[in-house]
Amino acid sequence: MSEIEKVFSAEGSLAAVVPEFRARAGQVEMALAIQKTIQNQKVIVAEAGTGTGKTFAYLAPALLSGGKVIISTGTKNLQDQLFDRDIPTVRAALRAPVSVALLKGRANYVYHYHLENTQADGRLASRDDVRYLQMIASFARRTQSGDKADLADVPESASVWPHVTSTRDNCLGSNCEHFDKCFVMRARKQALDADVVVVNHHLFFADVALRDEGVAELLPKCNTVIFDEAHQLPDTASLFFGESVSTTQLLDLARDSRMEGIAGAKDFAALPEAALALEKAARDLRLSRAEDNGRLTHKEIIGDGDFTGALDNACAKLSALYVLLESQAERSEGLELCRARAQALAQTISRWREAKDDSFVRWIELFGHSLQLHATPLSIAEVFRKQVTETSRAWVFTSATLSVKGDFRHYCGELGLEDAHTASWESPFDFPNQALLYVPKDMPNPNTREYTAAVVKAALPVLMASEGRAFLLFTSLRAMREACELVREEFKSRGLDYPVLLQGEGSRTELLDRFRALGNAVLVASQSFWEGVDVRGEALSVVVIDRLPFSPPDDPVLAARIDKMNREGRNAFMEYQVPQAVITLKQGAGRLIRDENDRGVLMICDPRLVDKPYGKRIWRSLPPMKRTREIAEVEAFFFAGPGMTGARE
């Protein structure tokens, strides 16, 4: 028996320290495959179904490898979970003498220079921000990490944070008077010295593309890179291998220029005036489009006189500010940095407006308070393949959702990993007995106006049978809000007292804590709850998905990629759109069964799952649940299940 097999055996070192540990054949096989990949410095794309134990399966060989390891995961929350819980557990079990560091992006650390300037300036948006600023200042004096995640009393969404943290644009680097005690530099040094470094995908790719956030220094010494939640990589990499500029960056430049002018050029009144002019122009640019949010192609928006005029005005005000900053730049490091930022932003906007490269798609993204100009590559395969092959190290890509029924061609093609070894391990859960897939009859076309109402109507008998305890997951925010209103009305009219929670009425963590505590709640949410959510036990017994999660065909990047594939004589729908929908659907479906004792119903309302030829390909990619189209079988499933109240009156 090999060392890895001993670690994962029923009497092994993990079983000794993890009370709920169960020996699983798939976990051992996955760990052995990853160990081989690390030893041979190869590439593996490894899919592991829910319950396989993939985190331990890659951590054990990584910690035993003796080399430097970078682990990149999907979110900062998962980073914290790895660093605070999973790695210490495996390290203790293996008695592995490895040092571990957590590295986040700059915006997660208090930045002394901006903290001092904000305290001196005193101009904040609210009384809450004034109070939070005092708490942050006190935190900065006593913390070793400077990580805002360690200051729970100040919400992560508080508007004061951008005033007291840094970005790539406004960090003074070694010219900062606080450089020796800088929390960002301290975190980077710890990462350089550590055997294992935990980062997130945004940080990894921001660095690979921009050579900025500290990973560039880590990679040359690194023997192994592990991507957990690797299904997110194509979207993240596309973002960072492209180029973007936002009205938020213009507002930040205006704010910083004004503050640096006050600090370093008080006698030059023209500078704060120009900064305020740029601030107004940036806000006007966002207001030139009435939509609350959305994505628009370059062609759609370039003929809009209001937008074009507002963009011309913002460019003019940016240019005017640059001229003034250039005249004052030698008076302080901060003013010189603002000058360089103004120049870089102007050049990025100019490239976006004048781009001729048809390998990129230009588009605009609208948010509530900002507008972004994007240039996104149609394909990242070549540039990502170069990252993987240019040096000799092991690369591990793992997630519960990477293939379409064991076929990895779509995922590997997106990232240029055609030569990678691929492997898949099914979930150890007993899906035929633990879960039921229900597709209701007589549903209208998903593109009709009455579809969301039909989803709610079809879901009500299921929610009554399950006594609440459900996620209702929608593919759009508009459908989510409409459905929530309808559910609340129906519950009220029928005298049902199941609490209804809506995404946005609290943070994701708060809503999940309430959902678990209530025990019979219905959570109505959109795609931000489709992944990274773990609710075990009877509190979640139903997951309703309104429609197959095809990306909107009018999405600018998707539309351009589809057009390119079709022009090449390929079938973009079957090669690209269906596999993407499968991977996303598997994520949503994966919320249901999280434990070997869980039971539940997955309800997919979209009639295309059974009516269209490609529907079979989609449902066959889901775990092997029993399938039904009869509500009576759903009711019988719950009636027969453990913990149910028995016959209903």
XYZ file of C-alpha atoms in Angstrom:
649
model
C 0.000 0.000 0.000
C 1.417 3.377 -1.033
C 1.782 6.317 1.329
C -1.231 8.059 -0.256
C -3.380 4.943 0.081
C -2.448 4.701 3.759
C -3.346 8.381 4.325
C -6.854 7.826 2.924
C -7.532 4.387 4.417
C -10.155 3.793 7.112
C -7.342 3.500 9.699
C -5.151 6.196 8.160
C -3.914 9.558 9.373
C -6.908 11.521 8.026
C -9.379 9.206 9.765
C -7.477 9.823 12.994
C -8.066 13.582 12.950
C -11.339 13.960 11.009
C -14.231 12.398 12.968
C -16.594 12.200 9.966
C -13.935 10.826 7.593
C -15.005 7.969 5.302
C -12.652 5.996 3.079
C -13.722 6.541 -0.544
C -12.265 4.729 -3.550
C -12.718 7.759 -5.817
C -10.850 10.014 -3.414
C -7.867 7.654 -3.264
C -7.798 7.282 -7.061
C -7.945 11.044 -7.516
C -5.174 11.619 -4.975
C -2.958 9.035 -6.697
C -3.593 10.636 -10.119
C -2.679 14.071 -8.775
C 0.412 12.694 -7.037
C 1.547 11.203 -10.359
C 0.862 14.510 -12.124
C 2.966 16.412 -9.565
C 5.829 13.911 -9.722
C 5.935 13.986 -13.532
C 5.212 17.739 -13.835
C 2.278 17.139 -16.161
C -1.238 18.597 -16.580
C -4.433 16.970 -15.306
C -8.060 18.049 -15.634
C -9.854 16.210 -12.832
C -13.623 16.216 -12.310
C -14.866 14.920 -8.972
C -18.565 14.647 -8.155
C -20.007 16.065 -4.937
C -18.871 14.062 -1.919
C -15.691 12.689 -3.518
C -13.570 14.793 -1.178
C -11.559 16.532 -3.882
C -10.053 19.148 -1.525
C -8.272 16.519 0.589
C -7.522 14.533 -2.592
C -5.337 17.344 -3.954
C -4.077 18.702 -0.624
C -2.498 15.459 0.585
C -0.232 14.885 -2.450
C 0.481 18.626 -2.661
C 1.648 18.845 0.963
C 3.680 15.662 0.620
C 5.345 16.743 -2.632
C 8.100 18.779 -0.990
C 7.895 21.582 -3.559
C 6.346 25.038 -3.621
C 2.603 24.921 -4.345
C 0.165 27.641 -5.409
C -3.494 26.811 -4.794
C -5.975 29.091 -6.533
C -9.670 28.922 -5.745
C -12.823 30.668 -6.870
C -13.543 33.191 -4.124
C -12.012 34.882 -1.120
C -14.417 32.925 1.118
C -13.061 29.650 -0.247
C -9.527 30.985 0.206
C -10.244 31.612 3.869
C -11.809 28.152 4.234
C -8.726 26.483 2.745
C -6.304 28.535 4.813
C -8.193 28.442 8.129
C -9.676 24.935 8.054
C -8.782 22.477 5.292
C -5.011 22.934 5.016
C -4.416 22.939 8.806
C -6.460 19.716 9.066
C -4.501 17.877 6.364
C -1.168 19.308 7.545
C -1.859 18.047 11.068
C -2.929 14.625 9.806
C 0.190 14.244 7.655
C 2.457 15.933 10.195
C 3.827 17.799 7.202
C 6.274 20.570 8.187
C 5.045 22.995 5.516
C 4.523 26.726 5.889
C 1.341 28.238 4.442
C 0.504 31.808 3.399
C -2.686 33.523 2.300
C -2.348 36.143 -0.439
C -5.181 38.379 -1.601
C -5.399 41.360 -3.917
C -4.292 44.790 -2.727
C -7.845 46.002 -2.167
C -8.189 43.551 0.742
C -5.504 45.186 2.886
C -5.570 48.457 4.786
C -3.148 50.890 3.130
C -1.554 53.297 5.629
C -0.980 56.119 3.149
C -4.615 56.346 2.019
C -5.855 55.790 5.575
C -3.897 58.834 6.768
C -5.029 60.972 3.825
C -8.670 60.017 4.365
C -8.440 60.866 8.058
C -6.896 64.235 7.191
C -9.413 64.992 4.428
C -12.473 64.146 6.515
C -14.843 64.087 3.520
C -16.892 60.890 3.707
C -20.312 60.016 2.381
C -22.062 59.075 5.631
C -21.899 59.001 9.404
C -21.448 55.246 9.180
C -18.292 55.771 7.112
C -16.936 58.214 9.709
C -17.524 55.606 12.422
C -16.068 52.822 10.282
C -12.976 54.942 9.555
C -12.249 55.220 13.273
C -12.630 51.441 13.633
C -10.311 50.806 10.685
C -7.688 53.175 12.090
C -7.786 51.321 15.409
C -7.625 47.971 13.588
C -4.576 49.106 11.584
C -2.682 49.826 14.800
C -3.205 46.358 16.286
C -3.490 43.918 13.352
C -0.657 41.863 11.958
C -2.368 41.060 8.644
C -4.247 44.258 7.752
C -6.764 41.962 5.988
C -10.208 43.564 6.058
C -11.733 40.079 6.452
C -10.351 40.172 10.006
C -12.430 43.277 10.823
C -15.932 41.821 10.848
C -17.440 44.941 12.456
C -16.986 46.893 9.211
C -19.069 45.379 6.384
C -17.114 44.354 3.308
C -19.549 46.468 1.277
C -18.908 49.645 3.309
C -18.169 52.562 0.978
C -15.224 53.670 3.128
C -13.030 50.701 2.110
C -11.854 52.101 -1.270
C -10.648 55.192 0.610
C -8.353 53.203 2.919
C -7.088 50.429 0.630
C -4.950 50.552 -2.505
C -5.183 49.407 -6.095
C -2.581 48.685 -8.714
C -3.172 52.234 -9.949
C -2.749 54.189 -6.712
C -0.133 52.241 -4.745
C 3.111 54.207 -4.294
C 5.205 51.052 -4.002
C 8.694 51.457 -2.565
C 8.304 55.254 -2.671
C 5.656 55.111 0.064
C 6.779 56.376 3.469
C 4.966 53.417 5.066
C 6.578 50.803 2.816
C 8.398 49.045 5.661
C 5.151 48.310 7.524
C 2.917 47.871 4.477
C 0.411 45.038 4.913
C 0.439 44.218 1.193
C 4.237 43.919 1.142
C 4.161 41.866 4.348
C 1.649 39.429 2.788
C 3.787 39.149 -0.351
C 6.932 38.423 1.666
C 5.146 35.721 3.629
C 3.931 34.224 0.343
C 7.460 34.233 -1.109
C 8.778 32.421 1.948
C 5.934 29.880 2.256
C 5.770 26.337 0.883
C 2.051 26.602 0.079
C 0.342 29.817 -1.038
C -3.422 30.208 -1.276
C -4.675 32.763 -3.833
C -7.895 33.257 -5.819
C -8.453 33.147 -9.564
C -8.859 36.913 -9.968
C -5.564 37.530 -8.199
C -3.778 34.828 -10.172
C -4.868 36.123 -13.559
C -4.554 39.791 -12.654
C -0.942 39.025 -11.971
C -0.318 36.797 -14.964
C -1.772 39.483 -17.244
C -0.505 42.593 -15.437
C 2.575 41.297 -13.589
C 1.466 43.207 -10.563
C -0.074 41.481 -7.573
C 2.762 39.255 -6.358
C 2.081 35.941 -8.084
C 4.656 36.833 -10.759
C 7.309 36.587 -8.067
C 5.894 33.265 -6.843
C 5.544 31.439 -10.155
C 9.269 31.057 -10.974
C 9.796 29.181 -7.707
C 6.581 27.174 -7.962
C 6.539 23.429 -8.681
C 2.766 22.931 -8.725
C -0.277 25.081 -9.521
C -3.679 23.769 -8.422
C -6.915 25.408 -9.577
C -9.920 24.462 -7.456
C -13.367 25.488 -8.791
C -11.581 25.384 -12.148
C -14.838 25.657 -14.119
C -14.630 29.422 -13.477
C -11.274 29.843 -15.229
C -12.384 30.524 -18.831
C -14.480 33.545 -17.814
C -11.877 34.875 -15.374
C -9.004 34.447 -17.804
C -10.982 36.126 -20.604
C -11.485 39.144 -18.379
C -7.806 39.553 -17.544
C -6.307 38.660 -20.907
C -8.422 41.443 -22.353
C -8.453 45.106 -21.409
C -11.035 47.244 -19.665
C -11.532 50.717 -18.263
C -14.378 51.982 -16.088
C -15.990 55.189 -14.898
C -15.069 54.008 -11.390
C -11.382 54.268 -12.319
C -11.971 57.811 -13.566
C -13.764 58.716 -10.324
C -10.945 57.206 -8.265
C -8.377 59.179 -10.245
C -10.373 62.382 -9.744
C -10.625 61.759 -5.993
C -6.944 60.882 -5.597
C -5.812 63.834 -7.743
C -7.839 66.213 -5.604
C -6.451 64.773 -2.364
C -2.862 64.701 -3.650
C -3.287 68.288 -4.826
C -4.414 69.341 -1.351
C -1.470 67.515 0.206
C 1.268 68.458 -2.262
C 0.130 71.485 -4.298
C -2.174 73.575 -2.115
C -1.356 76.746 -4.030
C -2.527 75.279 -7.354
C -6.309 75.749 -7.336
C -6.722 74.592 -10.944
C -5.966 70.980 -10.008
C -8.926 70.272 -7.683
C -11.175 72.131 -10.148
C -10.032 69.861 -12.994
C -10.495 66.805 -10.774
C -14.078 67.824 -10.013
C -14.694 68.380 -13.743
C -13.479 64.843 -14.503
C -15.652 63.465 -11.703
C -18.737 65.126 -13.215
C -17.817 63.929 -16.721
C -17.412 60.334 -15.478
C -20.811 60.429 -13.804
C -22.366 61.942 -16.928
C -20.859 59.141 -19.001
C -22.613 56.553 -16.850
C -25.863 58.547 -17.007
C -25.700 58.687 -20.801
C -27.289 55.226 -20.772
C -30.588 54.779 -18.922
C -30.288 51.018 -18.308
C -29.720 49.876 -14.726
C -27.452 47.092 -15.934
C -26.679 45.138 -19.058
C -24.202 44.427 -21.818
C -24.087 46.168 -25.175
C -21.963 45.640 -28.256
C -19.711 48.358 -29.598
C -21.901 48.561 -32.705
C -25.051 49.033 -30.617
C -23.703 51.961 -28.677
C -21.279 53.761 -30.968
C -24.120 55.387 -32.910
C -25.661 56.754 -29.712
C -24.958 60.496 -29.767
C -25.521 60.911 -26.022
C -23.003 58.196 -25.191
C -20.459 59.337 -27.790
C -20.722 62.948 -26.642
C -20.345 61.946 -22.993
C -17.312 59.789 -23.826
C -15.756 62.670 -25.820
C -16.322 64.971 -22.842
C -14.811 62.489 -20.359
C -11.749 62.113 -22.588
C -11.385 65.891 -22.829
C -11.626 66.337 -19.061
C -9.170 63.481 -18.528
C -6.738 65.101 -20.952
C -7.082 68.478 -19.214
C -6.406 66.887 -15.831
C -3.370 65.076 -17.249
C -1.839 68.372 -18.471
C -2.208 69.901 -14.995
C -0.877 66.807 -13.240
C 2.128 66.800 -15.559
C 2.914 70.388 -14.557
C 2.821 69.486 -10.828
C 4.050 65.889 -10.854
C 7.532 66.643 -9.525
C 6.077 68.088 -6.303
C 5.157 64.679 -4.816
C 5.201 60.959 -5.508
C 1.429 60.903 -5.228
C 1.001 63.552 -7.932
C 3.423 61.722 -10.234
C 1.458 58.510 -9.737
C -1.797 60.309 -10.617
C -0.143 61.699 -13.761
C 0.910 58.198 -14.838
C -2.589 56.857 -14.132
C -4.228 59.620 -16.160
C -1.935 58.850 -19.079
C -2.591 55.092 -18.880
C -6.381 55.541 -18.695
C -6.361 57.897 -21.678
C -4.319 55.408 -23.709
C -6.632 52.500 -22.791
C -9.743 54.446 -23.811
C -8.048 55.476 -27.056
C -7.164 51.856 -27.867
C -10.737 50.811 -27.172
C -12.167 53.498 -29.454
C -9.761 52.894 -32.323
C -9.309 49.104 -32.129
C -8.957 47.281 -35.415
C -7.984 43.815 -34.096
C -10.812 41.404 -34.957
C -9.501 38.815 -32.490
C -11.018 40.980 -29.748
C -14.640 41.971 -29.228
C -15.389 45.462 -27.916
C -18.385 45.868 -25.646
C -19.867 47.936 -22.822
C -21.054 46.717 -19.430
C -23.492 48.722 -17.325
C -23.870 48.523 -13.552
C -25.959 50.621 -11.188
C -23.261 53.240 -10.643
C -20.608 52.485 -13.226
C -19.930 51.816 -16.890
C -17.065 49.709 -18.228
C -15.487 49.562 -21.673
C -14.162 46.074 -22.438
C -11.993 44.537 -25.138
C -12.178 40.758 -24.680
C -10.287 38.121 -26.691
C -12.498 35.797 -28.716
C -10.255 32.924 -27.625
C -7.850 32.603 -24.702
C -6.668 29.108 -25.637
C -3.368 30.150 -27.198
C -2.319 32.645 -24.534
C -3.304 30.308 -21.700
C -1.580 27.325 -23.306
C 1.592 29.400 -23.395
C 1.334 30.037 -19.639
C 1.016 26.309 -18.993
C 3.720 25.060 -21.367
C 6.421 27.729 -21.101
C 7.823 26.290 -17.858
C 8.122 22.820 -16.377
C 5.714 22.409 -13.485
C 2.586 20.452 -12.603
C -0.850 21.957 -13.320
C -4.001 20.570 -11.681
C -7.483 21.719 -12.741
C -10.311 20.370 -10.599
C -14.020 20.957 -10.057
C -17.258 19.019 -9.744
C -18.318 20.335 -13.174
C -15.835 20.249 -16.051
C -17.242 17.720 -18.508
C -20.342 16.839 -20.463
C -20.919 13.228 -19.380
C -17.189 12.588 -19.153
C -16.341 14.511 -22.338
C -13.816 17.266 -21.550
C -13.345 18.616 -25.089
C -15.279 21.843 -24.487
C -13.412 22.787 -21.298
C -9.972 21.765 -22.539
C -10.547 23.529 -25.848
C -11.382 26.814 -24.137
C -8.108 26.784 -22.191
C -5.859 25.203 -24.820
C -5.385 22.061 -22.721
C -6.012 19.508 -25.457
C -2.942 17.476 -24.418
C -3.902 17.311 -20.733
C -4.714 14.039 -19.015
C -8.409 14.006 -18.057
C -10.182 11.936 -15.434
C -13.613 11.864 -13.813
C -14.868 10.326 -10.564
C -18.579 9.950 -9.893
C -20.104 11.118 -6.628
C -20.214 8.352 -3.986
C -23.754 9.385 -3.035
C -26.665 7.057 -3.781
C -28.475 9.390 -6.180
C -31.061 6.850 -7.422
C -32.393 6.570 -3.862
C -31.469 9.999 -2.487
C -32.781 12.221 -5.269
C -35.591 12.606 -7.773
C -35.467 14.651 -10.982
C -38.870 16.179 -11.729
C -39.725 17.876 -15.028
C -43.327 19.159 -14.891
C -45.726 18.658 -17.788
C -47.480 21.302 -19.873
C -44.949 24.089 -19.366
C -45.035 26.962 -21.895
C -42.101 28.041 -24.038
C -39.433 29.569 -21.743
C -39.319 32.692 -23.919
C -42.980 33.584 -23.336
C -44.108 36.316 -20.970
C -46.159 33.965 -18.776
C -43.280 31.523 -18.202
C -42.179 32.684 -14.725
C -45.772 32.562 -13.471
C -46.028 29.022 -14.841
C -42.819 28.055 -12.997
C -44.261 29.300 -9.691
C -47.583 27.558 -10.334
C -45.821 24.263 -11.085
C -43.506 24.619 -8.077
C -46.239 25.287 -5.488
C -47.346 21.638 -5.100
C -43.702 20.644 -4.685
C -43.114 23.314 -2.033
C -46.235 22.171 -0.182
C -45.070 18.544 -0.322
C -41.599 19.496 0.941
C -42.998 21.921 3.541
C -40.826 24.727 2.211
C -37.131 23.912 2.535
C -36.297 24.949 -1.014
C -34.076 26.973 -3.292
C -35.803 28.557 -6.282
C -32.981 29.417 -8.689
C -33.580 31.700 -11.670
C -31.424 32.596 -14.639
C -32.284 36.308 -14.529
C -32.796 38.892 -11.802
C -36.068 40.030 -13.360
C -37.542 36.519 -13.253
C -36.240 36.100 -9.684
C -38.023 39.233 -8.449
C -41.252 38.391 -10.277
C -41.226 34.854 -8.888
C -40.574 36.020 -5.328
C -43.558 38.359 -5.452
C -45.779 35.581 -6.835
C -44.585 33.049 -4.234
C -45.259 35.454 -1.382
C -48.751 36.192 -2.743
C -49.543 32.493 -3.135
C -48.279 31.597 0.334
C -50.372 34.380 1.848
C -53.543 33.425 -0.038
C -53.123 29.733 0.888
C -52.248 30.426 4.529
C -48.776 28.891 4.208
C -46.312 30.274 6.728
C -43.048 29.207 5.077
C -40.618 32.153 5.270
C -39.603 33.527 1.852
C -36.076 34.941 1.531
C -34.948 36.949 -1.486
C -31.423 37.382 -2.766
C -30.358 40.961 -2.066
C -32.320 41.276 1.189
C -29.082 40.688 3.087
C -25.644 39.319 2.261
C -25.306 35.787 0.926
C -23.848 34.623 4.243
C -26.676 36.228 6.231
C -29.358 34.706 4.000
C -27.818 31.224 4.210
C -27.524 31.458 7.998
C -31.204 32.445 8.216
C -32.203 29.712 5.774
C -30.446 27.035 7.834
C -31.801 28.369 11.141
C -35.430 28.634 9.953
C -35.528 25.055 8.706
C -38.576 25.521 6.436
C -37.686 28.586 4.369
C -37.878 29.154 0.620
C -34.944 31.105 -0.817
C -35.526 32.793 -4.177
C -32.224 33.615 -5.855
C -30.350 34.042 -9.112
C -27.101 32.547 -10.354
C -24.954 33.868 -7.489
C -26.470 31.008 -5.424
C -25.873 28.367 -8.108
C -22.402 27.521 -6.793
C -20.272 27.742 -3.666
C -23.316 27.137 -1.435
C -23.397 24.179 0.968
C -26.616 23.487 2.917
C -26.717 19.991 4.360
C -29.665 18.219 5.942
C -33.415 18.638 5.606
C -33.335 22.456 5.539
C -32.727 22.147 1.778
C -34.851 19.400 0.255
C -35.841 20.965 -3.081
C -33.919 22.844 -5.754
C -36.095 24.398 -8.460
C -34.341 25.663 -11.611
C -36.521 27.778 -13.862
C -34.856 27.126 -17.219
C -31.777 25.654 -18.850
C -28.978 28.158 -18.192
C -28.045 29.104 -21.741
C -26.157 32.385 -21.795
C -28.206 35.151 -23.471
C -27.452 34.944 -27.208
C -27.204 38.747 -27.338
C -24.299 38.741 -24.861
C -21.582 40.580 -26.855
C -18.730 38.142 -26.180
C -20.865 35.028 -26.652
C -22.433 36.418 -29.843
C -18.985 37.153 -31.313
C -17.672 33.689 -30.409
C -20.751 32.001 -31.889
C -20.403 34.035 -35.067
C -16.719 33.084 -35.387
C -17.406 29.363 -34.893
C -20.295 29.351 -37.362
C -18.178 31.167 -39.965
C -15.603 28.403 -39.533
C -18.284 25.867 -40.453
C -18.695 24.563 -36.913
C -21.916 24.045 -34.933
C -21.555 26.680 -32.206
C -24.758 25.643 -30.456
C -23.777 22.025 -29.922
C -20.032 22.620 -29.527
C -20.157 25.667 -27.276
C -23.579 26.705 -25.972
C -24.862 23.282 -24.914
C -21.645 22.269 -23.061
C -21.605 25.621 -21.268
C -25.230 25.178 -20.228
C -24.487 21.645 -18.987
C -21.600 22.786 -16.793
C -23.683 25.627 -15.318
C -26.718 23.380 -14.768
C -24.564 20.797 -12.989
C -23.432 23.534 -10.602
C -27.012 24.499 -9.762
C -28.123 20.875 -9.420
C -25.146 20.255 -7.157
C -26.716 22.348 -4.399
C -29.247 19.580 -3.631
C -27.374 16.526 -2.319
C -24.442 17.587 -0.139
C -24.253 14.649 2.258
C -24.757 10.897 2.221
C -27.917 11.343 4.315
C -29.487 14.122 2.227
C -32.663 13.486 0.221
C -34.338 15.834 -2.196
C -36.047 16.749 -5.440
C -34.399 18.573 -8.311
C -37.131 20.294 -10.334
C -36.104 21.605 -13.757
C -39.052 23.431 -15.291
C -37.720 23.887 -18.821
C -39.662 21.686 -21.305
C -36.666 21.682 -23.676
C -35.038 19.141 -21.348
C -37.455 16.503 -22.706
C -38.755 18.077 -25.927
C -35.478 18.880 -27.719
C -32.955 16.371 -29.115
C -30.140 17.962 -27.109
C -32.159 17.655 -23.873
C -31.133 14.022 -23.431
C -27.471 15.009 -23.645
C -28.076 17.523 -20.878
C -29.965 15.371 -18.382
C -27.638 12.438 -18.940
C -24.823 14.695 -17.675
C -26.608 15.091 -14.329
C -26.167 12.598 -11.474
C -28.154 9.350 -11.999
C -31.388 10.340 -10.239
C -34.730 8.685 -10.766
C -36.790 10.764 -13.189
C -40.463 11.629 -13.212
C -42.979 13.989 -14.749
C -45.709 13.206 -12.209
C -46.325 15.429 -9.189
C -47.814 12.405 -7.393
C -44.389 10.746 -7.439
C -42.840 13.874 -5.928
C -45.413 13.830 -3.152
C -44.808 10.128 -2.586
C -41.050 10.731 -2.428
C -41.491 13.175 0.445
C -44.179 11.104 2.133
C -41.815 8.126 2.210
C -38.780 10.118 3.320
C -37.235 10.183 6.822
C -38.232 13.038 9.072
C -41.501 13.792 7.269
C -44.646 14.516 9.245
C -46.722 11.724 7.704
C -50.024 11.950 5.887
C -51.342 15.408 5.136
C -54.892 16.303 5.982
